[in-house]
PDB file of C-alpha atoms in Angstrom:
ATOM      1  CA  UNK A   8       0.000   0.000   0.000  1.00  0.00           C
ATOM      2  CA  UNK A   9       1.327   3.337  -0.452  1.00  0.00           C
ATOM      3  CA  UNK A  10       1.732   5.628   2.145  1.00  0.00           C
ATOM      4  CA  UNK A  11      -0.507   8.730   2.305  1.00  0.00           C
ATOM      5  CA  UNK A  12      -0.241  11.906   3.834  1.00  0.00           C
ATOM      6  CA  UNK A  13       3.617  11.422   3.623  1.00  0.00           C
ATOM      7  CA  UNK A  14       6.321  13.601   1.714  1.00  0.00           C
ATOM      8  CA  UNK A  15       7.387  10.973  -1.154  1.00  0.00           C
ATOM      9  CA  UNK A  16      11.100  10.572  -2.137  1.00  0.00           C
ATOM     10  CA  UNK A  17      13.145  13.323  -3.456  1.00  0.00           C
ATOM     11  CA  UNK A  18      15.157  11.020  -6.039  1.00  0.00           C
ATOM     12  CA  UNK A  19      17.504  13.722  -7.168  1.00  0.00           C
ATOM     13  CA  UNK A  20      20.282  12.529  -4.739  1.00  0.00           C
ATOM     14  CA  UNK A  21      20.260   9.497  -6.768  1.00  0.00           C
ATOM     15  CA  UNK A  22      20.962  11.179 -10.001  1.00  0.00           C
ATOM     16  CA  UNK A  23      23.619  12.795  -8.051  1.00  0.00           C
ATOM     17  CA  UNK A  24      25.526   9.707  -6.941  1.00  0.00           C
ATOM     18  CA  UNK A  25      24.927   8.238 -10.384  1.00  0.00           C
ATOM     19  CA  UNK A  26      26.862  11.472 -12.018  1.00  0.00           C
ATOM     20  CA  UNK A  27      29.791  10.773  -9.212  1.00  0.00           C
ATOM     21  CA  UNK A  28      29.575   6.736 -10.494  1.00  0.00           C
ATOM     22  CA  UNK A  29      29.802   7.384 -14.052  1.00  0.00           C
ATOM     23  CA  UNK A  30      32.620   9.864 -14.155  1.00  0.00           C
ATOM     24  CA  UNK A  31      34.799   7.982 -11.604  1.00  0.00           C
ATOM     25  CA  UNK A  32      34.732   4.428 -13.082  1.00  0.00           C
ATOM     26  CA  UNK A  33      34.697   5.788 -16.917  1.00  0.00           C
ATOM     27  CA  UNK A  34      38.233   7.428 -15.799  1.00  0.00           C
ATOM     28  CA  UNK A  35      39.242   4.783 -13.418  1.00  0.00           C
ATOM     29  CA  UNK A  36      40.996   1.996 -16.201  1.00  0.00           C
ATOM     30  CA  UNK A  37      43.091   4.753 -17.751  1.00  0.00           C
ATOM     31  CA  UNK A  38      44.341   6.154 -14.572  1.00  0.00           C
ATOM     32  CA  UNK A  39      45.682   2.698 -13.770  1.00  0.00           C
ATOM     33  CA  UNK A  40      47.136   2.003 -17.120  1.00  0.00           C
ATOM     34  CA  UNK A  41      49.236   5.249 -16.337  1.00  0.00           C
ATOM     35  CA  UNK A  42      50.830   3.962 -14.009  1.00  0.00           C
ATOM     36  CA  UNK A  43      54.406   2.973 -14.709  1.00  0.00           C
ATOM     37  CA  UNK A  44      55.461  -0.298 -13.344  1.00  0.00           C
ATOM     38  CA  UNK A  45      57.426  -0.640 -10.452  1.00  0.00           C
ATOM     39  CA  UNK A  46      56.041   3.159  -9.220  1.00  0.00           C
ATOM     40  CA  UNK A  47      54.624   1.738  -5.957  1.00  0.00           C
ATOM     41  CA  UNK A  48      53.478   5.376  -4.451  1.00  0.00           C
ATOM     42  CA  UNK A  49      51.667   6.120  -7.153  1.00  0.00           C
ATOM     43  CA  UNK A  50      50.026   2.798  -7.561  1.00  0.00           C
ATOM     44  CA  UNK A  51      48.752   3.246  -3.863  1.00  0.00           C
ATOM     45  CA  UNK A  52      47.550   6.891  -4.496  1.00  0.00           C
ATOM     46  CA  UNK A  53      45.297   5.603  -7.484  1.00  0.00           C
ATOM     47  CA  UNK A  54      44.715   2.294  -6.000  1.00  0.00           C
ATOM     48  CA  UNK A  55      43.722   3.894  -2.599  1.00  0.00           C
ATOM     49  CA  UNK A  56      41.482   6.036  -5.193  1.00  0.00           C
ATOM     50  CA  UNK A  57      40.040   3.010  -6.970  1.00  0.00           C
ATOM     51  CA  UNK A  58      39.323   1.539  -3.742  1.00  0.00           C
ATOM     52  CA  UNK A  59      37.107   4.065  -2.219  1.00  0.00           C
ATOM     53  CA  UNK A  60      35.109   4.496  -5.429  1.00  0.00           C
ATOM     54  CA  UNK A  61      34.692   0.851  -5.515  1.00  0.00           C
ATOM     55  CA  UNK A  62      33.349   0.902  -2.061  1.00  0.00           C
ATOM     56  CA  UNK A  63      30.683   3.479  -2.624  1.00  0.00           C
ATOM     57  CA  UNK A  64      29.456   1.334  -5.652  1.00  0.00           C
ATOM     58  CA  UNK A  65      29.430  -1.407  -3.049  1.00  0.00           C
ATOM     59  CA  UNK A  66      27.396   0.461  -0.621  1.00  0.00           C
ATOM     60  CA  UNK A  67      24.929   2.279  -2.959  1.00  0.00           C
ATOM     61  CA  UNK A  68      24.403  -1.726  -4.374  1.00  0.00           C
ATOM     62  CA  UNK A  69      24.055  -2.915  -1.069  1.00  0.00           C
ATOM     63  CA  UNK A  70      21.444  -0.390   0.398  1.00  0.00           C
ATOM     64  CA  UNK A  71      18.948  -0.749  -2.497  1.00  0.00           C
ATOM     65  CA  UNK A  72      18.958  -4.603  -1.854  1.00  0.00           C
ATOM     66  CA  UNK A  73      18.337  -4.337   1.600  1.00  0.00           C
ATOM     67  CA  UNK A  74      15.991  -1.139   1.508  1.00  0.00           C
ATOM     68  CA  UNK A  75      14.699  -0.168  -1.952  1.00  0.00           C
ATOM     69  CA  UNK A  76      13.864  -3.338  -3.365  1.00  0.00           C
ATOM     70  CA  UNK A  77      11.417  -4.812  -0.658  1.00  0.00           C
ATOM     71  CA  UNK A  78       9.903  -1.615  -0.836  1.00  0.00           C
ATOM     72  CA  UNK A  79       8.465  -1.627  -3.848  1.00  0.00           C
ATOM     73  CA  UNK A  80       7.850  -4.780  -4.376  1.00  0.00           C
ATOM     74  CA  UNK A  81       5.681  -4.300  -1.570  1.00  0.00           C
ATOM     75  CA  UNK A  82       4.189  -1.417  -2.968  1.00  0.00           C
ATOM     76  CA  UNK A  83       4.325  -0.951  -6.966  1.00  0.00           C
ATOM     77  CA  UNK A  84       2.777  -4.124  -7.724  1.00  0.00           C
ATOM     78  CA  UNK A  85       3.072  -5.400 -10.844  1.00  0.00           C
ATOM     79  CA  UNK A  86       5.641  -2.307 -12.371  1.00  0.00           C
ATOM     80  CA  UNK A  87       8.055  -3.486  -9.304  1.00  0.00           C
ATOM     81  CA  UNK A  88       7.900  -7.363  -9.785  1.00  0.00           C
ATOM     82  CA  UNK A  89       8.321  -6.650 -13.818  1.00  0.00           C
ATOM     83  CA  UNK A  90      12.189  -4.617 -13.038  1.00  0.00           C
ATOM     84  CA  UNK A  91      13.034  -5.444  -9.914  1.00  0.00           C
ATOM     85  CA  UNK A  92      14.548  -9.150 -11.016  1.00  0.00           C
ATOM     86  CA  UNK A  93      16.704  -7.651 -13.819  1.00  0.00           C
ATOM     87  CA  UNK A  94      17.938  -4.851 -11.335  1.00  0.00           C
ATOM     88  CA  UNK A  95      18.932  -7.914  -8.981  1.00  0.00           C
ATOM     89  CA  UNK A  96      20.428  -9.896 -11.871  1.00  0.00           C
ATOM     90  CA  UNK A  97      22.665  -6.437 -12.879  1.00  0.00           C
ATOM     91  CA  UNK A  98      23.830  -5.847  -8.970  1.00  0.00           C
ATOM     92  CA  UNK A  99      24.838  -9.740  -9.186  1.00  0.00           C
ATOM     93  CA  UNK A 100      26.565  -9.549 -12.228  1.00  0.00           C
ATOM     94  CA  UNK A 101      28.242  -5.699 -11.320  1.00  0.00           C
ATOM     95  CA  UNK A 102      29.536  -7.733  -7.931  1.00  0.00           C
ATOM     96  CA  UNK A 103      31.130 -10.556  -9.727  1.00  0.00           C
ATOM     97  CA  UNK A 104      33.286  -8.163 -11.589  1.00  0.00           C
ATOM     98  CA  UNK A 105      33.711  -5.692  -8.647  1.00  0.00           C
ATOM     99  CA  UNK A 106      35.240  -8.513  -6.885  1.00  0.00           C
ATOM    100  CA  UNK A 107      37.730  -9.401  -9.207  1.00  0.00           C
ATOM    101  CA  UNK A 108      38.779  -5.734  -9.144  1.00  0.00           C
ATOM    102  CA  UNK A 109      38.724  -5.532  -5.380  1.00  0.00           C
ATOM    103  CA  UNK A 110      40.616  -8.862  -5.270  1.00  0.00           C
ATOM    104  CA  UNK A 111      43.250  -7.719  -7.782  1.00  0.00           C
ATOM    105  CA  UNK A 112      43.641  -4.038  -6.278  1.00  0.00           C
ATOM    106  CA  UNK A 113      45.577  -4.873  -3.480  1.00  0.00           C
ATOM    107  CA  UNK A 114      48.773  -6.585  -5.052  1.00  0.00           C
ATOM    108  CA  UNK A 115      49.150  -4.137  -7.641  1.00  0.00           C
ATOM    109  CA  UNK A 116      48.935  -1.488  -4.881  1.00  0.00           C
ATOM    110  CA  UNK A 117      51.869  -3.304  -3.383  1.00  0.00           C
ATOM    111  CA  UNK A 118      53.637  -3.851  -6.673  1.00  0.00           C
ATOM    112  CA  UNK A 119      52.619  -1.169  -9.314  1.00  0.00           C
ATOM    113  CA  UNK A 120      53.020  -4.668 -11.518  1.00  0.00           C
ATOM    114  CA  UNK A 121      50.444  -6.210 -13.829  1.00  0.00           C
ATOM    115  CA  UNK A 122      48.160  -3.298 -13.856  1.00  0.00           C
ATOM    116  CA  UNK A 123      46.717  -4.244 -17.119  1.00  0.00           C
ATOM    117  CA  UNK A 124      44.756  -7.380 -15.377  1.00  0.00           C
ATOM    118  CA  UNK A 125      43.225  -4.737 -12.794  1.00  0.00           C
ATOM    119  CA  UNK A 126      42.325  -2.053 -15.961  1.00  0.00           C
ATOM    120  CA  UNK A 127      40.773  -4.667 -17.884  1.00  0.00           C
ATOM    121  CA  UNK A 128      38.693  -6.094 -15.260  1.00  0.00           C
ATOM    122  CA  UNK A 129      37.766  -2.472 -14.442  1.00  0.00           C
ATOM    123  CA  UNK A 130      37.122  -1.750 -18.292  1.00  0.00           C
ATOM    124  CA  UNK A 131      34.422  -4.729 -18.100  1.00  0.00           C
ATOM    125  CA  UNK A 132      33.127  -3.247 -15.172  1.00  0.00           C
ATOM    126  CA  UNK A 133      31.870  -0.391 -16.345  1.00  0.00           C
ATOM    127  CA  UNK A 134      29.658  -1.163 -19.315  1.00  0.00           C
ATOM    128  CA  UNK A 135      27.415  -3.272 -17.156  1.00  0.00           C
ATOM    129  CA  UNK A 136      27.551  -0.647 -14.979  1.00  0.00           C
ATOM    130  CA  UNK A 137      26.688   2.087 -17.453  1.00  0.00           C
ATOM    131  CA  UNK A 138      23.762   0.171 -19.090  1.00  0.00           C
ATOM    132  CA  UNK A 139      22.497  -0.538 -14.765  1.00  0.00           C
ATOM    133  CA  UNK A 140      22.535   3.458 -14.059  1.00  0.00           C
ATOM    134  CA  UNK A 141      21.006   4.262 -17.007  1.00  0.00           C
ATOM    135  CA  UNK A 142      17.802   1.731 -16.833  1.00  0.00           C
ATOM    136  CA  UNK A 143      17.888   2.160 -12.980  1.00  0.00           C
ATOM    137  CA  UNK A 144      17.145   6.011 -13.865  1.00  0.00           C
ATOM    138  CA  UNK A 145      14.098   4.865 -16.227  1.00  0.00           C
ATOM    139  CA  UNK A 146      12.231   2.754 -14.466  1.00  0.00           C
ATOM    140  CA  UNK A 147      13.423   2.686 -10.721  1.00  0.00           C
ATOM    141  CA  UNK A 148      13.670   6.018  -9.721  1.00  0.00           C
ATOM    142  CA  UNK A 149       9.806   7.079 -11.125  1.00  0.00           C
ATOM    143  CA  UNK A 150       8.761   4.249  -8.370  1.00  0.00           C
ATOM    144  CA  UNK A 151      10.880   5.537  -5.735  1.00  0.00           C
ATOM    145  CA  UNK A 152       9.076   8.953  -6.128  1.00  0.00           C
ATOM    146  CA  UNK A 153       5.731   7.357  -6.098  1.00  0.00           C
ATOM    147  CA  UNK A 154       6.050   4.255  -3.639  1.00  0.00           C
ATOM    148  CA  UNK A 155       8.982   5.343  -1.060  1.00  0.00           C
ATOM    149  CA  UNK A 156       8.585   7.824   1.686  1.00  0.00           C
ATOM    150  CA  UNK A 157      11.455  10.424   1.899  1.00  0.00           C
ATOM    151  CA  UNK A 158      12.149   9.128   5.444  1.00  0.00           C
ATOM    152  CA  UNK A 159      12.317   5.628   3.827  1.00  0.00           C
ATOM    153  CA  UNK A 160      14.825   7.385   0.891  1.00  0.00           C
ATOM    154  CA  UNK A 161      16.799   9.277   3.622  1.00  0.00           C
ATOM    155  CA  UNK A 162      17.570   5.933   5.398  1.00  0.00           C
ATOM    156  CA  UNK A 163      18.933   4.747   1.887  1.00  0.00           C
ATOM    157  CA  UNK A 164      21.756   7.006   2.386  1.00  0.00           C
ATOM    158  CA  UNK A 165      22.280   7.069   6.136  1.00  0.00           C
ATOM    159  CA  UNK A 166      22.784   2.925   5.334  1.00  0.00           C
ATOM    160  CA  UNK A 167      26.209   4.020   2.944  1.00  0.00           C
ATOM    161  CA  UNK A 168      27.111   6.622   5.329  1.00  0.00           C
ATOM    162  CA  UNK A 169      27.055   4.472   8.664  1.00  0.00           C
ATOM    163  CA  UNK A 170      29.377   2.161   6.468  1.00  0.00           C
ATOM    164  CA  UNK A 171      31.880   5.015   5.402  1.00  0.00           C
ATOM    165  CA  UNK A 172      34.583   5.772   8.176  1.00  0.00           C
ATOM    166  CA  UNK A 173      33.937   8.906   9.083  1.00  0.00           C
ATOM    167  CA  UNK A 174      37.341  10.620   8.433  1.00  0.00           C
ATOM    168  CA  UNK A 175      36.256  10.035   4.111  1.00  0.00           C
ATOM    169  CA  UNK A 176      33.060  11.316   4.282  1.00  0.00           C
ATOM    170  CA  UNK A 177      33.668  14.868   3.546  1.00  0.00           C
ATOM    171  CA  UNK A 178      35.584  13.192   0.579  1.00  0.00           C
ATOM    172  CA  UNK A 179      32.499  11.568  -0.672  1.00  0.00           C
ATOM    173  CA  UNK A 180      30.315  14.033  -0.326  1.00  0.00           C
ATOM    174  CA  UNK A 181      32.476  16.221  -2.588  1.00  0.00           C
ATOM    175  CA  UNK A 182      32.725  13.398  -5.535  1.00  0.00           C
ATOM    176  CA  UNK A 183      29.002  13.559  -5.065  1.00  0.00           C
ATOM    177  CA  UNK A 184      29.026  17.303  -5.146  1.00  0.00           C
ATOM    178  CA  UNK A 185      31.414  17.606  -7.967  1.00  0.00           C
ATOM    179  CA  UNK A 186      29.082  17.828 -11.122  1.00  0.00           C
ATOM    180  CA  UNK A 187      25.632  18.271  -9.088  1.00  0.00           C
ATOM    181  CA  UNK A 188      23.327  20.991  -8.735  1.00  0.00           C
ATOM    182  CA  UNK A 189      23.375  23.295  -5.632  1.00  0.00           C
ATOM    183  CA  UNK A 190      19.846  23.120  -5.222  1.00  0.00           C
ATOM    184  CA  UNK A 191      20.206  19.440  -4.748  1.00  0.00           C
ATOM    185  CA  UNK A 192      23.414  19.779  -2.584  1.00  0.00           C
ATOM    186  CA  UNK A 193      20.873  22.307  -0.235  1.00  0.00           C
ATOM    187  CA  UNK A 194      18.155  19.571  -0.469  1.00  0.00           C
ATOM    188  CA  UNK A 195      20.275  16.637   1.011  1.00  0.00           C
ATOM    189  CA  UNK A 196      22.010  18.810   3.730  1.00  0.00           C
ATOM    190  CA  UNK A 197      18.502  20.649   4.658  1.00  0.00           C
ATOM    191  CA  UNK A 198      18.201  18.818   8.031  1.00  0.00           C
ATOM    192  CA  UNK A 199      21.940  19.728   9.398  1.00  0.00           C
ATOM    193  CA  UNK A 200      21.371  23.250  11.194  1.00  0.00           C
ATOM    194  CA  UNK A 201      24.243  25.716  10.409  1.00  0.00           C
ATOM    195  CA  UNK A 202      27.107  26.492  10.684  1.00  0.00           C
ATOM    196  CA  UNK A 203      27.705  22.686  10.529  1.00  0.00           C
ATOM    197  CA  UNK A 204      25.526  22.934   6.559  1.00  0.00           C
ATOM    198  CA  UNK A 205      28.095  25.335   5.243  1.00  0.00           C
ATOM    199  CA  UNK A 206      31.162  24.138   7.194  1.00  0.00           C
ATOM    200  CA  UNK A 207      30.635  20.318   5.780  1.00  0.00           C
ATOM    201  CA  UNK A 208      29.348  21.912   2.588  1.00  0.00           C
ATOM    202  CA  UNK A 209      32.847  23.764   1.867  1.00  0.00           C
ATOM    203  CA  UNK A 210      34.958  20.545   3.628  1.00  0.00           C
ATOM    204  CA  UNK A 211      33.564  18.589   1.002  1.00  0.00           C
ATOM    205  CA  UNK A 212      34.769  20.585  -1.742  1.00  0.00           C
ATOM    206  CA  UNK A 213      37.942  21.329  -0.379  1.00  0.00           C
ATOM    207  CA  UNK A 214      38.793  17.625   0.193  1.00  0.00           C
ATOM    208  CA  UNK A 215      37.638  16.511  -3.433  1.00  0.00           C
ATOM    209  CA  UNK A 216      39.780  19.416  -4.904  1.00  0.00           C
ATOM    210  CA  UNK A 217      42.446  18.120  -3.108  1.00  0.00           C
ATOM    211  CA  UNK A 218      41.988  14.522  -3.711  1.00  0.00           C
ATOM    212  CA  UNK A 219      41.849  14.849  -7.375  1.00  0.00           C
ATOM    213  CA  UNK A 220      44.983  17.263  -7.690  1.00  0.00           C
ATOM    214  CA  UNK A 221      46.630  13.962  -6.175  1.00  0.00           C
ATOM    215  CA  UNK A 222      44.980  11.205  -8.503  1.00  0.00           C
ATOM    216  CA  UNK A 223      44.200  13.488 -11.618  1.00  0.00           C
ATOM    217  CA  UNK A 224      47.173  16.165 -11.498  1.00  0.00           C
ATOM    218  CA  UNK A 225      43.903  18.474 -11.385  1.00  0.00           C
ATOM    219  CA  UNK A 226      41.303  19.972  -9.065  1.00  0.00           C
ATOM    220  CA  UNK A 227      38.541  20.027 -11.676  1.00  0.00           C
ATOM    221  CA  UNK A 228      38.929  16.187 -13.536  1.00  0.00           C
ATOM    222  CA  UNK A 229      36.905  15.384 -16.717  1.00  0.00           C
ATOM    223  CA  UNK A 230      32.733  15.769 -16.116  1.00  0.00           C
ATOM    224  CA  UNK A 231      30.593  13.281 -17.207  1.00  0.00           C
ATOM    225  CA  UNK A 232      28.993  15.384 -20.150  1.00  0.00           C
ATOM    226  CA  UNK A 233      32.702  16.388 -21.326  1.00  0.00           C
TER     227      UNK A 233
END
């Protein structure tokens, strides 16, 4: 049944994290392939990278299992039971891969050697999960707005951010913030009272500037729609 009388899901955070997803993995195989073998300290810096992004794909994956799917299923009747399956079947086959790229990442972090095994499994990675974003955006997030509460939708991300040490959150916040709208930025920090909005608000930015003069050589790396 769907709840009534209830503010419904403000989906836009999702776009948001998609944007972050895209742009990260699309430049993730090339960064790698940089690398010059043998160059352990800069195999860490991008493989510290590669593993933070991965585990924020992880999360985001993880929550919607545990918290969006039952939802609708629940609730959106036959539109949920006709997508849900296939979005099950694309986290299942995203995770395979994502584990042979988490299971490779740490030896070539070690070694700066055999690289090309870890960009190739991360090249694979990302058409499945282009193709998952994209049909995720068409027919997921539609139901979230109509069938999922926004407390429901808030706990989506306080399930990723409970999981994040707390030290990198400011960090992933500003991947997230990168490419998005300040509206939407305002919108998912609306409940923090200030000064702790702005403070976390220019944090975040500061430590993603940072971070990518590190992995990219720049504080403003390719955008998605570049």
């Amino acid at each position: 049944m769907t709840p009534v009388n209830e503010p419904m899901a403000d989906v836009r955070d999702m776009y948001m994290a998609h944007t972050m997803l895209r742009r990260e993995f699309r430049l993730l195989p090339r960064l790698v392939r940089d690398v010059a073998p043998g160059d352990v300290e800069r195999a860490e810096t991008v493989g510290a990278h590669a593993e933070q992004v991965c585990s924020v794909l992880h999360l985001h994956h993880e929550g919607e299992d545990l918290l969006l799917w039952p939802r609708l299923l629940e609730r959106a009747g036959d539109r949920a039971t006709a997508i849900v399956p296939t979005m099950e079947e694309q986290h299942a086959a995203i995770e395979e891969t994502y584990g042979e790229v988490t299971g490779l990442l740490p030896g070539w972090r070690a070694t700066a050697l055999d690289g090309g095994r870890l960009a190739d499994a991360l090249d694979r990675l990302l058409p499945a999960l282009l193709e998952h974003l994209a049909l995720e955006e068409k027919e997921i997030l539609p139901l979230a707005e109509r069938y999922v509460t926004a407390a429901e939708w808030r706990r989506l991300g306080e399930h990723g951010m409970a999981r994040t040490p707390q030290e990198t959150l400011p960090l992933a916040l500003g991947m997230a913030m990168y490419e998005a709208d300040p509206e939407v930025v305002e919108a998912l920090l609306a409940e923090l009272p200030e000064p702790q909005r702005s403070g976390l608000t220019a944090a975040a930015r500061h430590a993603y500037a940072a971070h990518a003069e590190r992995v990219y050589g720049t504080g403003t790396p390719p955008r998605v729609g570049d």
